[in-house]
């Protein structure tokens, strides 16, 4: 784990792809700009009279009638790109390749919409306009596609946002500065600074290339320096200097490689035995594959649909056998059922994860503490898709295997915790959440709704031969659980919950108590 | 969980063995030898991923931990906490302090110089970096060499002069120790002390871990009685692995007295309390401000949740 290697995705803005009239489709191609007609005859420069305009209108209307009745066969003859001074032609043409595959006018209009969206998604243009022009007169049934782009005048953009980083298991505030399209390949360079609620900080420099050596998915790379401060919970601090490469990033699949120099230290010198044994330097060289299938209608307030995410990590992929060798697998399954009144919905979620070292004597080796699972925190389980993470009512790293810290005789330190939470090699969580609107219109208009929830979770150690003591009965008997109710306030930056939790079952030393809690989550 | 008072297991955590030494690190070996001289049964555990830490070696027993960077070192801390004290009646002797000063300053300086500068770090790979990947070991090697030179006060201008001074002092120290020791078994009559641990560790390391071309090694080998002393103690205390437990040279209490082992000094703890209160108050203030902003935004934001819903067409 605990590699804050991924650059989190900001809240996406997705287009509304709803079926419309053909005329409106033509207007939509240019992102909603008001154009009455896009199918124009070749302009020979003569001034247009009122009669010309009426004739054109009649032609266009007859064309629309034909389009409604039968598919109108057409072939794209040429794609002409205008307005790009810096951006290379092939970068733009690669995004609009879908146009050349259209065989009818209807398909061409749809493809133009997709091409426009692809170009806007490159994030390097201020405006994109696609015009369908008639082809050369000697080739009937052909069309030329003219793409007009307006490159961003100011290549610098700044952004501040909140994200939920899956590895850090908490929300973070990130500010970034982007420099777009320096070399004309649609490249975006960014520098970012992120500060997390769990006292983690990260400074990073990233680069994103939409097309790298003809590959279909964008290539991202990121150099980062991060620190995570877990002194209060587990008596260690983690520093990492690394490079992460996003190799494949498509709708369902993501493959990334991360290499990092990680240093685990204990400046307080209070750590328990397991943590003490793991202090030092490590080289992490890991490949991470994520399969994500999210059919829910919303990630902040899902009321319908299901989602499944599986993350697999293998560390130690290097010729040097002294890199950290581990395997890590997480799955998360969600299901939302609408109930039909007051926009109520029942959300179920089950998540599990396991980690284990590999290599010689893997059974007796200890798994690396930063790669283990830790449950608890100030995020809502409903929003944190990605693996076992939070339970309502349990504080950050507030449950699971724990050990006594170094003995201290002072009375002054009586209020500090005396135990370290060392994490588990296997973790399971489950939750059920019933959300509903309030009858008051004021709340409904702002999306403020209520929810009643129940959750349960547990962790266990397996490495260092502790798997011999692991039994399913004991694991089930020591399950922690809580119930509660609360109000959810969605804002444009994050989802805030104010909950009252009642702890049904906890184990000795768990940091959890019944009472009011707030959680902050961003969609993940 | 371990930490049971009745069945405490003593463990010394040191760096990995090499060069036929139980631990190849020159900072860890004195503690190991000290415990062996005291005939205290203990287990040896290894940490091979933290070459630049000054916490190693550390001694632990349940929740009690004695780090090397506290209270003057592991050996001093074990003496202070009453776990094992070989010097109880020797500290009042006049030449105890002077011998100690000689060993822990001049000899240690000479050893540090020889490891990092004199032999250009040839032995360090096996001592410190055997379990670390090449990239990390290279960076840490440069870092530790730089820190060692800083500690010894070596600069480009005074390098030669400093080298001469260090070797000269080492020679004089060996001469003095050789004269003091004679043919005795230990430095102080017939009882081992912590100074024997330091001296034996220094000598074993130089003889076994440094290359034969080492200047310091040559100087040490000139004193045959010192070499005999080292060999005798090594065979008696370090290589007798399955010897029957002889009565300990010095009795130690079964439960050590509770001594405060604060990691930081008292004034700093008080300051932390003040800082904690201040931080708590600041946090409440910020949280209240934040909540006010959020409520304002959510009231003025309106139906922001609507924009996040979308229909997916496949």
PDB file of N, CA and C in Angstrom, chain A residues 415-483:
ATOM      1  N   UNK A 415      -2.424  10.918  28.454  1.00  0.00           N
ATOM      2  CA  UNK A 415      -3.552  11.035  27.530  1.00  0.00           C
ATOM      3  C   UNK A 415      -3.216  10.477  26.147  1.00  0.00           C
ATOM      4  N   UNK A 416      -1.986  10.075  25.926  1.00  0.00           N
ATOM      5  CA  UNK A 416      -1.674   9.516  24.608  1.00  0.00           C
ATOM      6  C   UNK A 416      -1.986   8.028  24.607  1.00  0.00           C
ATOM      7  N   UNK A 417      -2.180   7.510  23.414  1.00  0.00           N
ATOM      8  CA  UNK A 417      -2.524   6.106  23.306  1.00  0.00           C
ATOM      9  C   UNK A 417      -1.332   5.256  23.697  1.00  0.00           C
ATOM     10  N   UNK A 418      -1.622   4.088  24.243  1.00  0.00           N
ATOM     11  CA  UNK A 418      -0.533   3.226  24.662  1.00  0.00           C
ATOM     12  C   UNK A 418      -0.345   2.063  23.727  1.00  0.00           C
ATOM     13  N   UNK A 419      -1.150   1.995  22.684  1.00  0.00           N
ATOM     14  CA  UNK A 419      -1.045   0.861  21.795  1.00  0.00           C
ATOM     15  C   UNK A 419      -0.905   1.323  20.351  1.00  0.00           C
ATOM     16  N   UNK A 420      -0.182   0.510  19.594  1.00  0.00           N
ATOM     17  CA  UNK A 420      -0.040   0.745  18.159  1.00  0.00           C
ATOM     18  C   UNK A 420      -0.970  -0.182  17.414  1.00  0.00           C
ATOM     19  N   UNK A 421      -1.635   0.364  16.408  1.00  0.00           N
ATOM     20  CA  UNK A 421      -2.430  -0.502  15.539  1.00  0.00           C
ATOM     21  C   UNK A 421      -1.551  -0.900  14.367  1.00  0.00           C
ATOM     22  N   UNK A 422      -1.294  -2.190  14.264  1.00  0.00           N
ATOM     23  CA  UNK A 422      -0.292  -2.639  13.293  1.00  0.00           C
ATOM     24  C   UNK A 422      -0.908  -3.130  11.991  1.00  0.00           C
ATOM     25  N   UNK A 423      -2.222  -3.092  11.879  1.00  0.00           N
ATOM     26  CA  UNK A 423      -2.845  -3.471  10.617  1.00  0.00           C
ATOM     27  C   UNK A 423      -3.032  -4.972  10.479  1.00  0.00           C
ATOM     28  N   UNK A 424      -3.812  -5.345   9.486  1.00  0.00           N
ATOM     29  CA  UNK A 424      -4.084  -6.752   9.264  1.00  0.00           C
ATOM     30  C   UNK A 424      -3.727  -7.178   7.859  1.00  0.00           C
ATOM     31  N   UNK A 425      -3.484  -8.483   7.706  1.00  0.00           N
ATOM     32  CA  UNK A 425      -3.179  -9.013   6.383  1.00  0.00           C
ATOM     33  C   UNK A 425      -4.443  -9.376   5.627  1.00  0.00           C
ATOM     34  N   UNK A 426      -5.530  -9.567   6.371  1.00  0.00           N
ATOM     35  CA  UNK A 426      -6.800  -9.826   5.705  1.00  0.00           C
ATOM     36  C   UNK A 426      -7.851  -8.947   6.370  1.00  0.00           C
ATOM     37  N   UNK A 427      -8.707  -8.351   5.572  1.00  0.00           N
ATOM     38  CA  UNK A 427      -9.730  -7.452   6.107  1.00  0.00           C
ATOM     39  C   UNK A 427     -11.023  -7.659   5.345  1.00  0.00           C
ATOM     40  N   UNK A 428     -12.138  -7.570   6.066  1.00  0.00           N
ATOM     41  CA  UNK A 428     -13.456  -7.712   5.438  1.00  0.00           C
ATOM     42  C   UNK A 428     -14.366  -6.641   6.026  1.00  0.00           C
ATOM     43  N   UNK A 429     -15.115  -5.954   5.182  1.00  0.00           N
ATOM     44  CA  UNK A 429     -16.114  -5.013   5.691  1.00  0.00           C
ATOM     45  C   UNK A 429     -17.408  -5.212   4.910  1.00  0.00           C
ATOM     46  N   UNK A 430     -18.506  -4.828   5.562  1.00  0.00           N
ATOM     47  CA  UNK A 430     -19.802  -4.891   4.890  1.00  0.00           C
ATOM     48  C   UNK A 430     -20.669  -3.773   5.453  1.00  0.00           C
ATOM     49  N   UNK A 431     -21.543  -3.226   4.636  1.00  0.00           N
ATOM     50  CA  UNK A 431     -22.424  -2.185   5.145  1.00  0.00           C
ATOM     51  C   UNK A 431     -23.756  -2.242   4.426  1.00  0.00           C
ATOM     52  N   UNK A 432     -24.753  -1.683   5.103  1.00  0.00           N
ATOM     53  CA  UNK A 432     -26.066  -1.492   4.481  1.00  0.00           C
ATOM     54  C   UNK A 432     -26.512  -0.080   4.836  1.00  0.00           C
ATOM     55  N   UNK A 433     -27.007   0.633   3.853  1.00  0.00           N
ATOM     56  CA  UNK A 433     -27.337   2.035   4.071  1.00  0.00           C
ATOM     57  C   UNK A 433     -28.661   2.351   3.394  1.00  0.00           C
ATOM     58  N   UNK A 434     -29.609   2.868   4.171  1.00  0.00           N
ATOM     59  CA  UNK A 434     -30.911   3.261   3.603  1.00  0.00           C
ATOM     60  C   UNK A 434     -30.951   4.780   3.564  1.00  0.00           C
ATOM     61  N   UNK A 435     -30.985   5.330   2.373  1.00  0.00           N
ATOM     62  CA  UNK A 435     -31.016   6.798   2.262  1.00  0.00           C
ATOM     63  C   UNK A 435     -32.391   7.229   1.768  1.00  0.00           C
ATOM     64  N   UNK A 436     -32.821   8.410   2.215  1.00  0.00           N
ATOM     65  CA  UNK A 436     -34.160   8.889   1.855  1.00  0.00           C
ATOM     66  C   UNK A 436     -34.171  10.407   1.922  1.00  0.00           C
ATOM     67  N   UNK A 437     -35.047  10.982   1.089  1.00  0.00           N
ATOM     68  CA  UNK A 437     -35.212  12.431   1.126  1.00  0.00           C
ATOM     69  C   UNK A 437     -36.065  12.829   2.314  1.00  0.00           C
ATOM     70  N   UNK A 438     -35.890  14.072   2.745  1.00  0.00           N
ATOM     71  CA  UNK A 438     -36.775  14.608   3.779  1.00  0.00           C
ATOM     72  C   UNK A 438     -38.036  15.141   3.122  1.00  0.00           C
ATOM     73  N   UNK A 439     -39.162  15.162   3.845  1.00  0.00           N
ATOM     74  CA  UNK A 439     -40.397  15.673   3.243  1.00  0.00           C
ATOM     75  C   UNK A 439     -40.339  17.177   2.952  1.00  0.00           C
ATOM     76  N   UNK A 440     -39.398  17.886   3.564  1.00  0.00           N
ATOM     77  CA  UNK A 440     -39.330  19.339   3.388  1.00  0.00           C
ATOM     78  C   UNK A 440     -38.656  19.658   2.057  1.00  0.00           C
ATOM     79  N   UNK A 441     -39.302  20.535   1.262  1.00  0.00           N
ATOM     80  CA  UNK A 441     -38.810  20.820  -0.085  1.00  0.00           C
ATOM     81  C   UNK A 441     -37.440  21.496  -0.068  1.00  0.00           C
ATOM     82  N   UNK A 442     -37.215  22.340   0.946  1.00  0.00           N
ATOM     83  CA  UNK A 442     -35.960  23.085   1.026  1.00  0.00           C
ATOM     84  C   UNK A 442     -34.763  22.136   1.058  1.00  0.00           C
ATOM     85  N   UNK A 443     -34.887  21.061   1.831  1.00  0.00           N
ATOM     86  CA  UNK A 443     -33.812  20.073   1.902  1.00  0.00           C
ATOM     87  C   UNK A 443     -33.679  19.323   0.591  1.00  0.00           C
ATOM     88  N   UNK A 444     -34.841  18.972   0.012  1.00  0.00           N
ATOM     89  CA  UNK A 444     -34.819  18.171  -1.223  1.00  0.00           C
ATOM     90  C   UNK A 444     -34.128  18.930  -2.340  1.00  0.00           C
ATOM     91  N   UNK A 445     -34.401  20.237  -2.423  1.00  0.00           N
ATOM     92  CA  UNK A 445     -33.810  21.039  -3.487  1.00  0.00           C
ATOM     93  C   UNK A 445     -32.298  21.100  -3.377  1.00  0.00           C
ATOM     94  N   UNK A 446     -31.809  21.035  -2.170  1.00  0.00           N
ATOM     95  CA  UNK A 446     -30.361  21.124  -2.013  1.00  0.00           C
ATOM     96  C   UNK A 446     -29.697  19.762  -1.915  1.00  0.00           C
ATOM     97  N   UNK A 447     -30.448  18.722  -2.061  1.00  0.00           N
ATOM     98  CA  UNK A 447     -29.871  17.381  -2.030  1.00  0.00           C
ATOM     99  C   UNK A 447     -29.557  16.881  -0.629  1.00  0.00           C
ATOM    100  N   UNK A 448     -29.995  17.613   0.377  1.00  0.00           N
ATOM    101  CA  UNK A 448     -29.728  17.183   1.753  1.00  0.00           C
ATOM    102  C   UNK A 448     -30.725  16.076   2.088  1.00  0.00           C
ATOM    103  N   UNK A 449     -30.193  14.937   2.462  1.00  0.00           N
ATOM    104  CA  UNK A 449     -31.076  13.817   2.747  1.00  0.00           C
ATOM    105  C   UNK A 449     -30.606  13.091   3.997  1.00  0.00           C
ATOM    106  N   UNK A 450     -31.423  12.136   4.408  1.00  0.00           N
ATOM    107  CA  UNK A 450     -31.067  11.412   5.623  1.00  0.00           C
ATOM    108  C   UNK A 450     -30.686   9.983   5.299  1.00  0.00           C
ATOM    109  N   UNK A 451     -30.054   9.331   6.244  1.00  0.00           N
ATOM    110  CA  UNK A 451     -29.753   7.913   6.042  1.00  0.00           C
ATOM    111  C   UNK A 451     -29.638   7.181   7.357  1.00  0.00           C
ATOM    112  N   UNK A 452     -29.953   5.906   7.262  1.00  0.00           N
ATOM    113  CA  UNK A 452     -29.830   4.994   8.397  1.00  0.00           C
ATOM    114  C   UNK A 452     -28.903   3.881   7.943  1.00  0.00           C
ATOM    115  N   UNK A 453     -27.958   3.493   8.804  1.00  0.00           N
ATOM    116  CA  UNK A 453     -26.943   2.567   8.298  1.00  0.00           C
ATOM    117  C   UNK A 453     -26.538   1.537   9.352  1.00  0.00           C
ATOM    118  N   UNK A 454     -25.924   0.492   8.867  1.00  0.00           N
ATOM    119  CA  UNK A 454     -25.305  -0.510   9.734  1.00  0.00           C
ATOM    120  C   UNK A 454     -24.057  -1.000   9.024  1.00  0.00           C
ATOM    121  N   UNK A 455     -23.012  -1.262   9.788  1.00  0.00           N
ATOM    122  CA  UNK A 455     -21.790  -1.750   9.143  1.00  0.00           C
ATOM    123  C   UNK A 455     -21.068  -2.715  10.067  1.00  0.00           C
ATOM    124  N   UNK A 456     -20.222  -3.529   9.465  1.00  0.00           N
ATOM    125  CA  UNK A 456     -19.437  -4.500  10.253  1.00  0.00           C
ATOM    126  C   UNK A 456     -18.119  -4.732   9.547  1.00  0.00           C
ATOM    127  N   UNK A 457     -17.109  -5.079  10.324  1.00  0.00           N
ATOM    128  CA  UNK A 457     -15.810  -5.322   9.699  1.00  0.00           C
ATOM    129  C   UNK A 457     -14.865  -5.994  10.665  1.00  0.00           C
ATOM    130  N   UNK A 458     -13.813  -6.593  10.106  1.00  0.00           N
ATOM    131  CA  UNK A 458     -12.815  -7.239  10.947  1.00  0.00           C
ATOM    132  C   UNK A 458     -11.519  -7.401  10.183  1.00  0.00           C
ATOM    133  N   UNK A 459     -10.432  -7.596  10.938  1.00  0.00           N
ATOM    134  CA  UNK A 459      -9.107  -7.790  10.326  1.00  0.00           C
ATOM    135  C   UNK A 459      -8.375  -8.874  11.096  1.00  0.00           C
ATOM    136  N   UNK A 460      -7.409  -9.480  10.451  1.00  0.00           N
ATOM    137  CA  UNK A 460      -6.596 -10.482  11.146  1.00  0.00           C
ATOM    138  C   UNK A 460      -5.203 -10.510  10.525  1.00  0.00           C
ATOM    139  N   UNK A 461      -4.251 -10.996  11.305  1.00  0.00           N
ATOM    140  CA  UNK A 461      -2.886 -11.136  10.792  1.00  0.00           C
ATOM    141  C   UNK A 461      -2.673 -12.553  10.301  1.00  0.00           C
ATOM    142  N   UNK A 462      -1.907 -12.677   9.216  1.00  0.00           N
ATOM    143  CA  UNK A 462      -1.636 -14.002   8.670  1.00  0.00           C
ATOM    144  C   UNK A 462      -0.147 -14.272   8.552  1.00  0.00           C
ATOM    145  N   UNK A 463       0.635 -13.212   8.325  1.00  0.00           N
ATOM    146  CA  UNK A 463       2.063 -13.416   8.082  1.00  0.00           C
ATOM    147  C   UNK A 463       2.777 -13.738   9.387  1.00  0.00           C
ATOM    148  N   UNK A 464       4.054 -14.014   9.292  1.00  0.00           N
ATOM    149  CA  UNK A 464       4.856 -14.434  10.456  1.00  0.00           C
ATOM    150  C   UNK A 464       4.238 -15.649  11.134  1.00  0.00           C
ATOM    151  N   UNK A 465       3.759 -16.580  10.321  1.00  0.00           N
ATOM    152  CA  UNK A 465       3.184 -17.835  10.802  1.00  0.00           C
ATOM    153  C   UNK A 465       1.925 -17.666  11.635  1.00  0.00           C
ATOM    154  N   UNK A 466       1.334 -16.479  11.621  1.00  0.00           N
ATOM    155  CA  UNK A 466       0.120 -16.281  12.417  1.00  0.00           C
ATOM    156  C   UNK A 466      -1.094 -16.880  11.727  1.00  0.00           C
ATOM    157  N   UNK A 467      -0.943 -17.299  10.469  1.00  0.00           N
ATOM    158  CA  UNK A 467      -2.065 -17.934   9.788  1.00  0.00           C
ATOM    159  C   UNK A 467      -2.434 -19.243  10.486  1.00  0.00           C
ATOM    160  N   UNK A 468      -1.494 -19.808  11.230  1.00  0.00           N
ATOM    161  CA  UNK A 468      -1.784 -21.066  11.938  1.00  0.00           C
ATOM    162  C   UNK A 468      -2.821 -20.845  13.033  1.00  0.00           C
ATOM    163  N   UNK A 469      -2.868 -19.620  13.596  1.00  0.00           N
ATOM    164  CA  UNK A 469      -3.844 -19.335  14.654  1.00  0.00           C
ATOM    165  C   UNK A 469      -5.152 -18.810  14.103  1.00  0.00           C
ATOM    166  N   UNK A 470      -5.230 -18.647  12.784  1.00  0.00           N
ATOM    167  CA  UNK A 470      -6.421 -18.044  12.198  1.00  0.00           C
ATOM    168  C   UNK A 470      -7.492 -19.100  11.992  1.00  0.00           C
ATOM    169  N   UNK A 471      -8.677 -18.858  12.560  1.00  0.00           N
ATOM    170  CA  UNK A 471      -9.816 -19.750  12.272  1.00  0.00           C
ATOM    171  C   UNK A 471     -11.001 -18.873  11.900  1.00  0.00           C
ATOM    172  N   UNK A 472     -11.844 -19.398  11.034  1.00  0.00           N
ATOM    173  CA  UNK A 472     -12.998 -18.632  10.575  1.00  0.00           C
ATOM    174  C   UNK A 472     -13.932 -18.313  11.740  1.00  0.00           C
ATOM    175  N   UNK A 473     -14.060 -19.267  12.672  1.00  0.00           N
ATOM    176  CA  UNK A 473     -14.967 -19.059  13.820  1.00  0.00           C
ATOM    177  C   UNK A 473     -14.499 -17.876  14.647  1.00  0.00           C
ATOM    178  N   UNK A 474     -13.211 -17.869  14.943  1.00  0.00           N
ATOM    179  CA  UNK A 474     -12.669 -16.788  15.769  1.00  0.00           C
ATOM    180  C   UNK A 474     -12.790 -15.457  15.026  1.00  0.00           C
ATOM    181  N   UNK A 475     -12.577 -15.487  13.722  1.00  0.00           N
ATOM    182  CA  UNK A 475     -12.673 -14.275  12.917  1.00  0.00           C
ATOM    183  C   UNK A 475     -14.087 -13.715  12.966  1.00  0.00           C
ATOM    184  N   UNK A 476     -15.079 -14.610  12.848  1.00  0.00           N
ATOM    185  CA  UNK A 476     -16.479 -14.151  12.886  1.00  0.00           C
ATOM    186  C   UNK A 476     -16.870 -13.683  14.286  1.00  0.00           C
ATOM    187  N   UNK A 477     -16.334 -14.353  15.288  1.00  0.00           N
ATOM    188  CA  UNK A 477     -16.694 -13.970  16.666  1.00  0.00           C
ATOM    189  C   UNK A 477     -16.183 -12.588  17.024  1.00  0.00           C
ATOM    190  N   UNK A 478     -15.049 -12.193  16.440  1.00  0.00           N
ATOM    191  CA  UNK A 478     -14.461 -10.904  16.806  1.00  0.00           C
ATOM    192  C   UNK A 478     -14.841  -9.790  15.840  1.00  0.00           C
ATOM    193  N   UNK A 479     -15.892  -9.979  15.048  1.00  0.00           N
ATOM    194  CA  UNK A 479     -16.344  -8.950  14.127  1.00  0.00           C
ATOM    195  C   UNK A 479     -16.828  -7.715  14.875  1.00  0.00           C
ATOM    196  N   UNK A 480     -16.398  -6.538  14.379  1.00  0.00           N
ATOM    197  CA  UNK A 480     -16.878  -5.303  14.990  1.00  0.00           C
ATOM    198  C   UNK A 480     -18.095  -4.829  14.203  1.00  0.00           C
ATOM    199  N   UNK A 481     -19.030  -4.125  14.887  1.00  0.00           N
ATOM    200  CA  UNK A 481     -20.193  -3.635  14.148  1.00  0.00           C
ATOM    201  C   UNK A 481     -20.736  -2.371  14.795  1.00  0.00           C
ATOM    202  N   UNK A 482     -21.427  -1.591  13.968  1.00  0.00           N
ATOM    203  CA  UNK A 482     -22.039  -0.368  14.485  1.00  0.00           C
ATOM    204  C   UNK A 482     -23.283  -0.058  13.662  1.00  0.00           C
ATOM    205  N   UNK A 483     -24.184   0.710  14.251  1.00  0.00           N
ATOM    206  CA  UNK A 483     -25.382   1.174  13.541  1.00  0.00           C
ATOM    207  C   UNK A 483     -25.505   2.672  13.803  1.00  0.00           C
TER     208      UNK A 483
END
